[in-house]
mmCIF file of C-alpha atoms in Angstrom:
data_model
loop_
_atom_site.group_PDB
_atom_site.id
_atom_site.type_symbol
_atom_site.label_atom_id
_atom_site.label_comp_id
_atom_site.label_asym_id
_atom_site.label_seq_id
_atom_site.Cartn_x
_atom_site.Cartn_y
_atom_site.Cartn_z
ATOM 1 C CA MET A 1497 164.341 15.264 21.575
ATOM 2 C CA ASP A 1498 163.964 18.999 20.863
ATOM 3 C CA GLY A 1499 162.164 20.857 23.663
ATOM 4 C CA GLY A 1500 159.544 22.203 21.236
ATOM 5 C CA LEU A 1501 158.664 18.708 20.028
ATOM 6 C CA ALA A 1502 158.780 16.886 23.348
ATOM 7 C CA PHE A 1503 155.473 18.185 24.706
ATOM 8 C CA PRO A 1504 153.366 17.421 21.579
ATOM 9 C CA ALA A 1505 154.959 13.968 21.352
ATOM 10 C CA LEU A 1506 154.182 13.218 25.006
ATOM 11 C CA VAL A 1507 150.596 14.423 24.634
ATOM 12 C CA ALA A 1508 150.156 12.293 21.500
ATOM 13 C CA ALA A 1509 151.462 9.262 23.398
ATOM 14 C CA ARG A 1510 148.945 9.903 26.175
ATOM 15 C CA PHE A 1511 146.089 10.166 23.670
ATOM 16 C CA LEU A 1512 147.109 6.833 22.154
ATOM 17 C CA LEU A 1513 147.203 5.336 25.640
ATOM 18 C CA ALA A 1514 143.732 6.719 26.358
ATOM 19 C CA LEU A 1515 142.301 5.225 23.164
ATOM 20 C CA ALA A 1516 143.737 1.780 23.878
ATOM 21 C CA PRO A 1517 141.296 -0.699 25.457
ATOM 22 C CA SER A 1518 141.451 -0.460 29.238
ATOM 23 C CA PRO A 1519 139.890 -2.785 31.808
ATOM 24 C CA ALA A 1520 136.408 -1.672 32.867
ATOM 25 C CA VAL A 1521 137.361 -2.511 36.444
ATOM 26 C CA LEU A 1522 139.437 0.687 36.578
ATOM 27 C CA LYS A 1523 136.264 2.787 36.728
ATOM 28 C CA HIS A 1524 135.230 1.034 39.938
ATOM 29 C CA ASP A 1525 138.630 0.947 41.625
ATOM 30 C CA GLN A 1526 138.513 2.717 45.005
ATOM 31 C CA LEU A 1527 142.151 3.747 44.627
ATOM 32 C CA LEU A 1528 141.518 5.698 41.435
ATOM 33 C CA SER A 1529 138.165 7.317 42.144
ATOM 34 C CA SER A 1530 136.198 8.204 45.254
ATOM 35 C CA PRO A 1531 132.442 8.607 45.792
ATOM 36 C CA LEU A 1532 132.964 12.281 44.933
ATOM 37 C CA THR A 1533 134.880 11.660 41.674
ATOM 38 C CA SER A 1534 133.558 8.317 40.364
ATOM 39 C CA PHE A 1535 132.681 8.184 36.654
ATOM 40 C CA SER A 1536 130.061 5.462 37.120
ATOM 41 C CA ARG A 1537 128.275 7.635 39.685
ATOM 42 C CA LEU A 1538 128.492 10.578 37.299
ATOM 43 C CA GLN A 1539 126.842 8.474 34.588
ATOM 44 C CA GLU A 1540 124.124 7.434 37.019
ATOM 45 C CA GLY A 1541 123.428 11.049 37.928
ATOM 46 C CA ILE A 1542 123.265 12.100 34.269
ATOM 47 C CA PHE A 1543 120.811 9.272 33.520
ATOM 48 C CA LEU A 1544 118.548 10.286 36.411
ATOM 49 C CA PHE A 1545 118.754 13.973 35.481
ATOM 50 C CA GLU A 1546 117.852 13.317 31.839
ATOM 51 C CA ASN A 1547 114.844 11.269 32.953
ATOM 52 C CA GLY A 1548 113.455 13.973 35.208
ATOM 53 C CA ILE A 1549 114.623 12.500 38.520
ATOM 54 C CA ASP A 1550 116.576 14.579 41.010
ATOM 55 C CA PRO A 1551 119.976 12.812 41.204
ATOM 56 C CA TYR A 1552 120.590 14.347 44.636
ATOM 57 C CA SER A 1553 117.507 12.697 46.142
ATOM 58 C CA GLY A 1554 119.498 9.506 46.714
ATOM 59 C CA GLY A 1555 122.793 8.905 48.408
ATOM 60 C CA SER A 1556 125.148 7.973 45.578
ATOM 61 C CA PHE A 1557 125.498 11.057 43.354
ATOM 62 C CA ARG A 1558 127.845 13.676 44.819
ATOM 63 C CA HIS A 1559 129.244 15.531 41.797
ATOM 64 C CA SER A 1560 128.818 19.244 41.213
ATOM 65 C CA PRO A 1561 125.692 20.386 39.310
ATOM 66 C CA LEU A 1562 128.081 22.166 36.937
ATOM 67 C CA LEU A 1563 129.462 18.818 35.764
ATOM 68 C CA LEU A 1564 125.939 17.414 35.640
ATOM 69 C CA SER A 1565 124.658 20.188 33.378
ATOM 70 C CA LEU A 1566 127.817 20.208 31.237
ATOM 71 C CA PHE A 1567 127.830 16.499 30.450
ATOM 72 C CA SER A 1568 124.076 16.210 30.002
ATOM 73 C CA THR A 1569 123.871 19.053 27.457
ATOM 74 C CA VAL A 1570 127.023 20.463 25.856
ATOM 75 C CA LEU A 1571 129.344 17.442 26.070
ATOM 76 C CA PRO A 1572 127.439 14.138 26.078
ATOM 77 C CA LEU A 1573 129.790 11.410 27.240
ATOM 78 C CA THR A 1574 130.706 8.390 25.158
ATOM 79 C CA ARG A 1575 133.657 6.035 25.517
ATOM 80 C CA LEU A 1576 135.613 8.023 22.903
ATOM 81 C CA THR A 1577 134.677 11.564 23.930
ATOM 82 C CA ALA A 1578 135.277 10.831 27.619
ATOM 83 C CA SER A 1579 138.737 9.384 26.978
ATOM 84 C CA LEU A 1580 139.697 12.329 24.774
ATOM 85 C CA LEU A 1581 138.290 14.922 27.163
ATOM 86 C CA TRP A 1582 139.996 13.494 30.247
ATOM 87 C CA THR A 1583 143.324 13.181 28.428
ATOM 88 C CA ALA A 1584 142.996 16.725 27.077
ATOM 89 C CA SER A 1585 142.516 17.880 30.667
ATOM 90 C CA ASP A 1586 145.774 16.182 31.637
ATOM 91 C CA ALA A 1587 147.497 17.802 28.658
ATOM 92 C CA ILE A 1588 146.290 21.227 29.814
ATOM 93 C CA GLY A 1589 147.549 20.424 33.314
ATOM 94 C CA ALA A 1590 150.987 19.524 31.942
ATOM 95 C CA TRP A 1591 151.000 22.712 29.857
ATOM 96 C CA ALA A 1592 150.155 24.732 32.976
ATOM 97 C CA LEU A 1593 152.942 23.025 34.928
ATOM 98 C CA ILE A 1594 155.448 23.965 32.213
ATOM 99 C CA HIS A 1595 154.349 27.595 32.219
ATOM 100 C CA ILE A 1596 154.447 27.793 36.017
ATOM 101 C CA TRP A 1597 158.076 26.707 35.763
ATOM 102 C CA ARG A 1598 158.756 29.346 33.102
ATOM 103 C CA SER A 1599 157.145 32.044 35.236
ATOM 104 C CA ARG A 1600 159.163 30.969 38.261
ATOM 105 C CA GLN A 1601 162.397 31.067 36.275
ATOM 106 C CA ASN A 1602 161.328 34.187 34.329
ATOM 107 C CA VAL A 1603 162.141 32.602 30.967
ATOM 108 C CA LYS A 1604 160.162 32.136 27.749
ATOM 109 C CA SER A 1605 161.299 28.562 27.173
ATOM 110 C CA SER A 1606 163.332 25.975 29.011
ATOM 111 C CA PRO A 1607 165.115 22.709 28.208
ATOM 112 C CA ARG A 1608 163.245 21.211 31.188
ATOM 113 C CA ASP A 1609 159.838 21.593 29.503
ATOM 114 C CA GLY A 1610 159.761 18.051 28.161
ATOM 115 C CA LEU A 1611 160.900 16.612 31.485
ATOM 116 C CA LEU A 1612 158.175 18.482 33.365
ATOM 117 C CA ALA A 1613 155.520 17.281 30.926
ATOM 118 C CA ALA A 1614 156.731 13.684 31.143
ATOM 119 C CA PHE A 1615 156.835 13.818 34.936
ATOM 120 C CA TYR A 1616 153.170 14.837 34.938
ATOM 121 C CA LEU A 1617 151.675 12.951 31.994
ATOM 122 C CA PHE A 1618 153.327 9.620 32.803
ATOM 123 C CA ASN A 1619 153.119 9.723 36.559
ATOM 124 C CA PRO A 1620 151.129 6.520 37.345
ATOM 125 C CA TYR A 1621 149.297 8.344 40.123
ATOM 126 C CA ILE A 1622 148.081 10.812 37.470
ATOM 127 C CA PHE A 1623 147.325 8.794 34.350
ATOM 128 C CA LEU A 1624 145.675 5.793 36.049
ATOM 129 C CA PRO A 1625 142.868 7.938 37.549
ATOM 130 C CA THR A 1626 142.524 9.520 34.107
ATOM 131 C CA LEU A 1627 142.081 6.086 32.527
ATOM 132 C CA ALA A 1628 139.462 5.422 35.219
ATOM 133 C CA LEU A 1629 137.777 8.706 34.142
ATOM 134 C CA SER A 1630 137.894 10.093 37.672
ATOM 135 C CA THR A 1631 136.851 13.740 37.848
ATOM 136 C CA SER A 1632 139.876 14.363 40.081
ATOM 137 C CA THR A 1633 141.637 14.903 36.744
ATOM 138 C CA PHE A 1634 139.685 18.137 36.276
ATOM 139 C CA GLU A 1635 140.424 19.195 39.858
ATOM 140 C CA ASN A 1636 144.176 18.821 39.280
ATOM 141 C CA THR A 1637 143.982 20.820 36.069
ATOM 142 C CA LEU A 1638 141.999 23.633 37.677
ATOM 143 C CA TYR A 1639 144.463 23.728 40.574
ATOM 144 C CA LEU A 1640 147.435 24.107 38.224
ATOM 145 C CA LEU A 1641 145.646 26.703 36.085
ATOM 146 C CA SER A 1642 144.797 28.757 39.166
ATOM 147 C CA LEU A 1643 148.455 28.727 40.229
ATOM 148 C CA LEU A 1644 149.605 29.545 36.695
ATOM 149 C CA PHE A 1645 147.332 32.573 36.397
ATOM 150 C CA ALA A 1646 148.428 33.706 39.865
ATOM 151 C CA CYS A 1647 152.084 33.422 38.827
ATOM 152 C CA GLN A 1648 151.311 35.524 35.751
ATOM 153 C CA GLY A 1649 149.467 38.138 37.813
ATOM 154 C CA ARG A 1650 146.117 37.470 36.102
ATOM 155 C CA SER A 1651 143.971 37.811 39.196
ATOM 156 C CA SER A 1652 140.510 37.439 37.659
ATOM 157 C CA ALA A 1653 141.419 34.274 35.761
ATOM 158 C CA SER A 1654 143.126 32.776 38.807
ATOM 159 C CA LEU A 1655 140.239 33.498 41.182
ATOM 160 C CA LEU A 1656 137.592 32.313 38.711
ATOM 161 C CA THR A 1657 139.483 29.065 38.162
ATOM 162 C CA LEU A 1658 139.830 28.607 41.905
ATOM 163 C CA ALA A 1659 136.106 29.268 42.376
ATOM 164 C CA LEU A 1660 135.371 26.558 39.795
ATOM 165 C CA LEU A 1661 137.701 24.212 41.668
ATOM 166 C CA VAL A 1662 135.898 24.890 44.951
ATOM 167 C CA GLN A 1663 132.611 24.006 43.254
ATOM 168 C CA LEU A 1664 134.061 20.572 42.476
ATOM 169 C CA SER A 1665 136.000 20.088 45.717
ATOM 170 C CA LEU A 1666 135.159 22.151 48.804
ATOM 171 C CA PRO A 1667 138.487 21.522 50.671
ATOM 172 C CA SER A 1668 140.257 23.406 47.871
ATOM 173 C CA VAL A 1669 138.982 26.659 49.389
ATOM 174 C CA LEU A 1670 141.862 26.354 51.872
ATOM 175 C CA ILE A 1671 144.374 27.306 49.167
ATOM 176 C CA LEU A 1672 142.610 30.653 48.665
ATOM 177 C CA PHE A 1673 144.903 32.382 51.159
ATOM 178 C CA PRO A 1674 148.229 31.404 49.522
ATOM 179 C CA VAL A 1675 146.848 32.040 46.025
ATOM 180 C CA VAL A 1676 145.726 35.556 46.971
ATOM 181 C CA LEU A 1677 149.108 36.262 48.579
ATOM 182 C CA LEU A 1678 150.797 34.916 45.445
ATOM 183 C CA LEU A 1679 148.751 37.359 43.359
ATOM 184 C CA VAL A 1680 150.020 40.369 45.328
ATOM 185 C CA SER A 1681 153.637 39.138 45.293
ATOM 186 C CA ASP A 1682 155.454 37.004 42.708
ATOM 187 C CA CYS A 1683 156.445 33.392 42.138
ATOM 188 C CA VAL A 1684 160.221 33.835 41.783
ATOM 189 C CA SER A 1685 162.157 31.400 43.976
ATOM 190 C CA ARG A 1686 163.369 32.944 47.215
ATOM 191 C CA LEU A 1687 163.837 29.786 49.248
ATOM 192 C CA ALA A 1688 167.587 30.373 49.380
ATOM 193 C CA SER A 1689 167.208 34.015 50.449
ATOM 194 C CA PRO A 1690 164.078 34.355 52.606
ATOM 195 C CA ARG A 1691 162.809 37.788 53.492
ATOM 196 C CA PRO A 1692 159.651 39.196 55.100
ATOM 197 C CA PHE A 1693 156.521 39.522 52.989
ATOM 198 C CA ALA A 1694 156.868 42.933 51.365
ATOM 199 C CA ALA A 1695 153.541 43.407 49.565
ATOM 200 C CA ASP A 1696 150.686 45.422 51.033
ATOM 201 C CA ILE A 1697 148.341 42.918 52.679
ATOM 202 C CA ARG A 1698 145.410 45.316 52.160
ATOM 203 C CA LYS A 1699 145.579 44.568 48.429
ATOM 204 C CA THR A 1700 144.163 41.126 49.181
ATOM 205 C CA LEU A 1701 140.775 42.506 50.291
ATOM 206 C CA PRO A 1702 139.420 43.303 46.791
ATOM 207 C CA LEU A 1703 140.763 39.949 45.596
ATOM 208 C CA LEU A 1704 138.877 38.135 48.351
ATOM 209 C CA ALA A 1705 135.736 40.083 47.433
ATOM 210 C CA GLU A 1706 136.171 39.136 43.775
ATOM 211 C CA PHE A 1707 136.549 35.465 44.703
ATOM 212 C CA ALA A 1708 133.401 35.680 46.841
ATOM 213 C CA ALA A 1709 131.512 37.187 43.885
ATOM 214 C CA TYR A 1710 132.635 34.413 41.528
ATOM 215 C CA SER A 1711 131.737 31.765 44.096
ATOM 216 C CA LEU A 1712 128.295 33.305 44.625
ATOM 217 C CA LEU A 1713 127.581 33.386 40.886
ATOM 218 C CA LEU A 1714 128.695 29.778 40.432
ATOM 219 C CA THR A 1715 126.643 28.699 43.447
ATOM 220 C CA ILE A 1716 123.559 30.374 41.980
ATOM 221 C CA ALA A 1717 124.272 28.726 38.616
ATOM 222 C CA SER A 1718 124.588 25.335 40.314
ATOM 223 C CA THR A 1719 121.308 25.862 42.155
ATOM 224 C CA LEU A 1720 119.519 26.865 38.950
ATOM 225 C CA ALA A 1721 120.922 23.822 37.140
ATOM 226 C CA CYS A 1722 119.835 21.520 39.959
ATOM 227 C CA GLY A 1723 116.510 23.227 40.632
ATOM 228 C CA ASN A 1724 116.963 23.299 44.405
ATOM 229 C CA TRP A 1725 119.576 23.465 47.174
ATOM 230 C CA SER A 1726 119.814 19.718 47.773
ATOM 231 C CA TRP A 1727 123.169 19.572 45.990
ATOM 232 C CA VAL A 1728 124.896 21.546 48.760
ATOM 233 C CA GLU A 1729 124.561 18.797 51.358
ATOM 234 C CA LYS A 1730 125.389 16.025 48.879
ATOM 235 C CA THR A 1731 128.496 17.665 47.394
ATOM 236 C CA TRP A 1732 129.952 20.253 49.776
ATOM 237 C CA GLY A 1733 128.613 18.441 52.811
ATOM 238 C CA ALA A 1734 130.302 15.138 51.949
ATOM 239 C CA PRO A 1735 133.896 16.110 52.944
ATOM 240 C CA LEU A 1736 132.570 17.519 56.219
ATOM 241 C CA LEU A 1737 130.000 14.874 57.202
ATOM 242 C CA LEU A 1738 131.609 11.786 55.606
ATOM 243 C CA PRO A 1739 128.299 10.086 54.718
ATOM 244 C CA ASP A 1740 129.880 7.482 52.420
ATOM 245 C CA LEU A 1741 132.423 5.158 54.050
ATOM 246 C CA THR A 1742 133.508 3.474 50.830
ATOM 247 C CA PRO A 1743 137.150 2.339 51.296
ATOM 248 C CA ASN A 1744 139.739 4.656 49.753
ATOM 249 C CA PRO A 1745 143.492 5.357 50.117
ATOM 250 C CA GLY A 1746 142.817 7.916 52.846
ATOM 251 C CA LEU A 1747 142.914 7.774 56.616
ATOM 252 C CA TRP A 1748 139.315 8.706 57.514
ATOM 253 C CA TRP A 1749 137.082 5.860 56.351
ATOM 254 C CA TYR A 1750 138.279 3.038 58.636
ATOM 255 C CA PHE A 1751 138.459 5.297 61.673
ATOM 256 C CA PHE A 1752 134.818 6.345 61.288
ATOM 257 C CA THR A 1753 133.694 2.824 60.392
ATOM 258 C CA GLU A 1754 134.859 1.632 63.803
ATOM 259 C CA MET A 1755 133.600 4.668 65.734
ATOM 260 C CA PHE A 1756 130.499 4.814 67.924
ATOM 261 C CA ASP A 1757 127.934 7.255 66.505
ATOM 262 C CA HIS A 1758 127.938 9.176 69.773
ATOM 263 C CA PHE A 1759 131.499 10.399 69.139
ATOM 264 C CA ARG A 1760 131.148 10.933 65.386
ATOM 265 C CA PRO A 1761 130.284 14.695 65.356
ATOM 266 C CA PHE A 1762 133.209 15.550 67.624
ATOM 267 C CA PHE A 1763 135.797 13.679 65.573
ATOM 268 C CA LEU A 1764 134.372 14.984 62.302
ATOM 269 C CA MET A 1765 135.037 18.457 63.673
ATOM 270 C CA VAL A 1766 138.540 17.463 64.807
ATOM 271 C CA PHE A 1767 139.490 15.918 61.453
ATOM 272 C CA SER A 1768 138.110 18.895 59.495
ATOM 273 C CA VAL A 1769 139.831 21.510 61.670
ATOM 274 C CA HIS A 1770 143.032 19.486 61.405
ATOM 275 C CA LEU A 1771 143.221 20.441 57.718
ATOM 276 C CA LEU A 1772 142.547 24.080 58.502
ATOM 277 C CA ILE A 1773 145.277 24.561 61.098
ATOM 278 C CA TYR A 1774 148.110 24.066 58.589
ATOM 279 C CA VAL A 1775 147.209 27.000 56.346
ATOM 280 C CA LEU A 1776 148.339 29.963 58.439
ATOM 281 C CA PRO A 1777 151.592 28.466 59.843
ATOM 282 C CA ILE A 1778 152.808 27.343 56.412
ATOM 283 C CA CYS A 1779 151.932 30.675 54.800
ATOM 284 C CA ILE A 1780 153.743 32.569 57.569
ATOM 285 C CA LYS A 1781 156.832 30.363 57.532
ATOM 286 C CA PHE A 1782 157.139 30.448 53.738
ATOM 287 C CA GLN A 1783 155.887 34.005 53.250
ATOM 288 C CA HIS A 1784 158.894 34.650 51.011
ATOM 289 C CA ASP A 1785 157.747 31.978 48.505
ATOM 290 C CA MET A 1786 153.971 31.573 48.319
ATOM 291 C CA LEU A 1787 154.172 29.150 45.403
ATOM 292 C CA TYR A 1788 156.131 26.781 47.616
ATOM 293 C CA ALA A 1789 153.594 27.318 50.417
ATOM 294 C CA SER A 1790 150.796 26.356 48.005
ATOM 295 C CA PHE A 1791 152.768 23.254 47.060
ATOM 296 C CA LEU A 1792 153.182 22.221 50.710
ATOM 297 C CA LEU A 1793 149.489 22.747 51.450
ATOM 298 C CA LEU A 1794 148.662 20.524 48.506
ATOM 299 C CA GLY A 1795 150.782 17.820 50.151
ATOM 300 C CA VAL A 1796 148.881 18.278 53.419
ATOM 301 C CA PHE A 1797 145.508 17.929 51.705
ATOM 302 C CA ALA A 1798 146.672 14.910 49.683
ATOM 303 C CA THR A 1799 147.632 13.175 52.922
ATOM 304 C CA PHE A 1800 144.736 14.118 55.192
ATOM 305 C CA LYS A 1801 141.653 14.948 53.071
ATOM 306 C CA ALA A 1802 138.459 12.934 53.559
ATOM 307 C CA TYR A 1803 138.124 11.351 50.104
ATOM 308 C CA PRO A 1804 141.563 11.156 48.465
ATOM 309 C CA THR A 1805 142.541 9.191 45.392
ATOM 310 C CA LEU A 1806 145.949 8.446 43.923
ATOM 311 C CA SER A 1807 145.751 11.624 41.853
ATOM 312 C CA ASP A 1808 146.055 13.825 44.955
ATOM 313 C CA PRO A 1809 149.575 12.737 45.981
ATOM 314 C CA GLY A 1810 150.288 12.341 42.269
ATOM 315 C CA LEU A 1811 149.893 16.073 41.734
ATOM 316 C CA PHE A 1812 152.042 16.823 44.776
ATOM 317 C CA LEU A 1813 154.831 14.542 43.548
ATOM 318 C CA SER A 1814 154.646 15.981 40.028
ATOM 319 C CA MET A 1815 154.934 19.518 41.372
ATOM 320 C CA THR A 1816 158.235 18.693 43.069
ATOM 321 C CA SER A 1817 159.754 19.100 39.594
ATOM 322 C CA LEU A 1818 159.118 22.849 39.934
ATOM 323 C CA PHE A 1819 161.599 23.105 42.800
ATOM 324 C CA PRO A 1820 164.890 21.465 41.749
ATOM 325 C CA GLU A 1821 166.782 23.762 44.118
ATOM 326 C CA ILE A 1822 165.563 21.716 47.097
ATOM 327 C CA PHE A 1823 166.744 18.346 45.759
ATOM 328 C CA PRO A 1824 170.258 18.473 47.322
ATOM 329 C CA TYR A 1825 168.692 19.153 50.730
ATOM 330 C CA LEU A 1826 166.199 16.287 50.845
ATOM 331 C CA ARG A 1827 167.079 13.998 53.754
ATOM 332 C CA HIS A 1828 165.529 10.667 52.774
ATOM 333 C CA PRO A 1829 164.322 10.691 49.138
ATOM 334 C CA ILE A 1830 165.227 7.019 48.626
ATOM 335 C CA VAL A 1831 163.233 5.956 51.686
ATOM 336 C CA THR A 1832 160.266 8.028 50.505
ATOM 337 C CA ALA A 1833 160.442 6.511 47.019
ATOM 338 C CA LEU A 1834 160.611 2.998 48.461
ATOM 339 C CA LEU A 1835 157.635 3.711 50.720
ATOM 340 C CA HIS A 1836 155.611 4.791 47.694
ATOM 341 C CA LEU A 1837 156.726 1.704 45.788
ATOM 342 C CA HIS A 1838 155.815 -0.504 48.741
ATOM 343 C CA ALA A 1839 152.400 1.157 49.112
ATOM 344 C CA SER A 1840 151.669 0.963 45.375
ATOM 345 C CA LEU A 1841 152.159 -2.802 45.569
ATOM 346 C CA LEU A 1842 150.259 -3.333 48.816
ATOM 347 C CA LEU A 1843 147.198 -1.207 48.023
ATOM 348 C CA PRO A 1844 145.882 -3.145 44.990
ATOM 349 C CA LEU A 1845 146.987 -6.474 46.471
ATOM 350 C CA PHE A 1846 145.187 -6.091 49.807
ATOM 351 C CA ASN A 1847 142.201 -4.469 48.099
ATOM 352 C CA HIS A 1848 141.894 -7.551 45.871
ATOM 353 C CA LEU A 1849 142.331 -9.971 48.765
ATOM 354 C CA TRP A 1850 139.620 -8.270 50.787
ATOM 355 C CA LEU A 1851 136.955 -7.202 48.285
ATOM 356 C CA THR A 1852 137.444 -9.671 45.420
ATOM 357 C CA GLN A 1853 138.676 -12.944 46.856
ATOM 358 C CA GLY A 1854 137.267 -12.466 50.348
ATOM 359 C CA THR A 1855 140.362 -13.992 51.946
ATOM 360 C CA GLY A 1856 141.253 -10.864 53.922
ATOM 361 C CA ASN A 1857 139.421 -8.212 55.897
ATOM 362 C CA ALA A 1858 139.283 -4.440 56.254
ATOM 363 C CA ASN A 1859 142.409 -4.437 58.405
ATOM 364 C CA PHE A 1860 144.430 -5.702 55.432
ATOM 365 C CA PHE A 1861 143.491 -2.783 53.219
ATOM 366 C CA TYR A 1862 143.679 -0.183 55.982
ATOM 367 C CA ALA A 1863 147.198 -1.335 56.856
ATOM 368 C CA SER A 1864 148.225 -0.606 53.267
ATOM 369 C CA THR A 1865 146.592 2.843 53.421
ATOM 370 C CA LEU A 1866 148.657 3.567 56.540
ATOM 371 C CA VAL A 1867 151.804 2.718 54.579
ATOM 372 C CA PHE A 1868 150.573 5.014 51.813
ATOM 373 C CA GLY A 1869 149.872 7.774 54.326
ATOM 374 C CA MET A 1870 153.355 7.322 55.754
ATOM 375 C CA ALA A 1871 154.827 7.646 52.247
ATOM 376 C CA ASN A 1872 152.883 10.858 51.627
ATOM 377 C CA GLY A 1873 153.837 12.200 55.043
ATOM 378 C CA ALA A 1874 157.504 11.392 54.482
ATOM 379 C CA ALA A 1875 157.482 13.253 51.161
ATOM 380 C CA LEU A 1876 155.753 16.241 52.754
ATOM 381 C CA LEU A 1877 158.065 16.441 55.770
ATOM 382 C CA ASP A 1878 161.122 16.110 53.554
ATOM 383 C CA ALA A 1879 159.852 18.961 51.362
ATOM 384 C CA VAL A 1880 159.292 21.149 54.439
ATOM 385 C CA TRP A 1881 162.793 20.384 55.741
ATOM 386 C CA ALA A 1882 164.455 21.020 52.388
ATOM 387 C CA GLY A 1883 162.543 24.287 51.927
ATOM 388 C CA LEU A 1884 163.901 25.507 55.270
ATOM 389 C CA ARG A 1885 167.364 23.973 55.008
ATOM 390 C CA ILE A 1886 168.196 25.589 51.664
ATOM 391 C CA ALA A 1887 168.348 29.018 53.326
ATOM 392 C CA VAL A 1888 171.317 27.859 55.439
ATOM 393 C CA GLY A 1889 173.346 27.017 52.338
ATOM 394 C CA GLU A 1890 176.563 25.041 52.258
ATOM 395 C CA LEU A 1891 178.035 24.325 55.673
ATOM 396 C CA LYS A 1892 181.621 25.052 56.587
ATOM 397 C CA ASP A 1893 183.800 22.278 57.924
ATOM 398 C CA GLY A 1894 182.996 21.449 61.510
ATOM 399 C CA TYR A 1895 179.435 22.824 61.407
ATOM 400 C CA GLU A 1896 176.163 20.944 61.184
ATOM 401 C CA VAL A 1897 172.441 21.731 61.121
ATOM 402 C CA VAL A 1898 170.565 20.273 64.077
ATOM 403 C CA GLN A 1899 166.795 19.911 64.176
ATOM 404 C CA GLU A 1900 165.488 20.597 67.678
#
């Protein structure tokens, strides 16, 4: 199919898929939505808000006040409008992915456009959460738009989009550093020819100030929409305090379910800092290619964040299509693919055995999440290795690369 027609055709196919009847159980599937992204909880919050009850006074609603005000006023949600809106968000994400590729290759069009769109729109880890109407769909789109604007040098648009993303998902603030460095450099691939970061680091200071201003304005807007500051603890506090131990594909929930309360604050600090410690080393090691550093940090967050869904590793896997130069240097892509296949079969099976039939227990489901975590970790480690190995190039006879 012609490259110019491939993207509209793929988007049309996704809209048809969104309009087809889908099982209602998808909206309550812990694999597709978390307590922070659940559509049913969003509906509950909108109902309470429209009836004069503070949705943050309970313990179930944890969405941003921006989404609450948007969907209770400008865009009332129905079955049709929700399906169209969520699919349109995915289409925008695919469009952003295509244009990130064009910016990286410094071309106006590419024969890979259709392949990139298909890899995003029909990635099961992406479109299943969209069918479940998980708000993680909007988070993925905002993430890609922020990277796209950074690649194009549009600093205000990139920082505003990132500030919106942080309002929806606090852990996303950790990508601020690579995005700002990307804004003062460029997104052209230099994995094969690494060199020290050449831009003036002092140029990042006004960008950080601009991001802080956007974040402050959005925080004030959220507080005005909510009427008080209670939303901060319920939304931003959730990834830090882990108040809801609903099972999910992540690694936190079972660990804290089994933990004595006496040790909980210490390990919450350890798990939260664990995400933070990756930012600086990855940005330093891949200072010659900040887009690739942003990609690797996304893989870290998809593996270790507090409330992940399938869409988090889905975005990471879809973004691998931006870096075809690393493919020859991947060490175990088949093993990684088989691990993901194995996990994608085990997760719904053990979830059903435990929570539907009652013939299993929490250990069943957590074992499958460990397999899933291993699959995500394998993909991440392979991407790190390939990003470093490509700089060595082709080896002469008798030489080999040894990892110490």
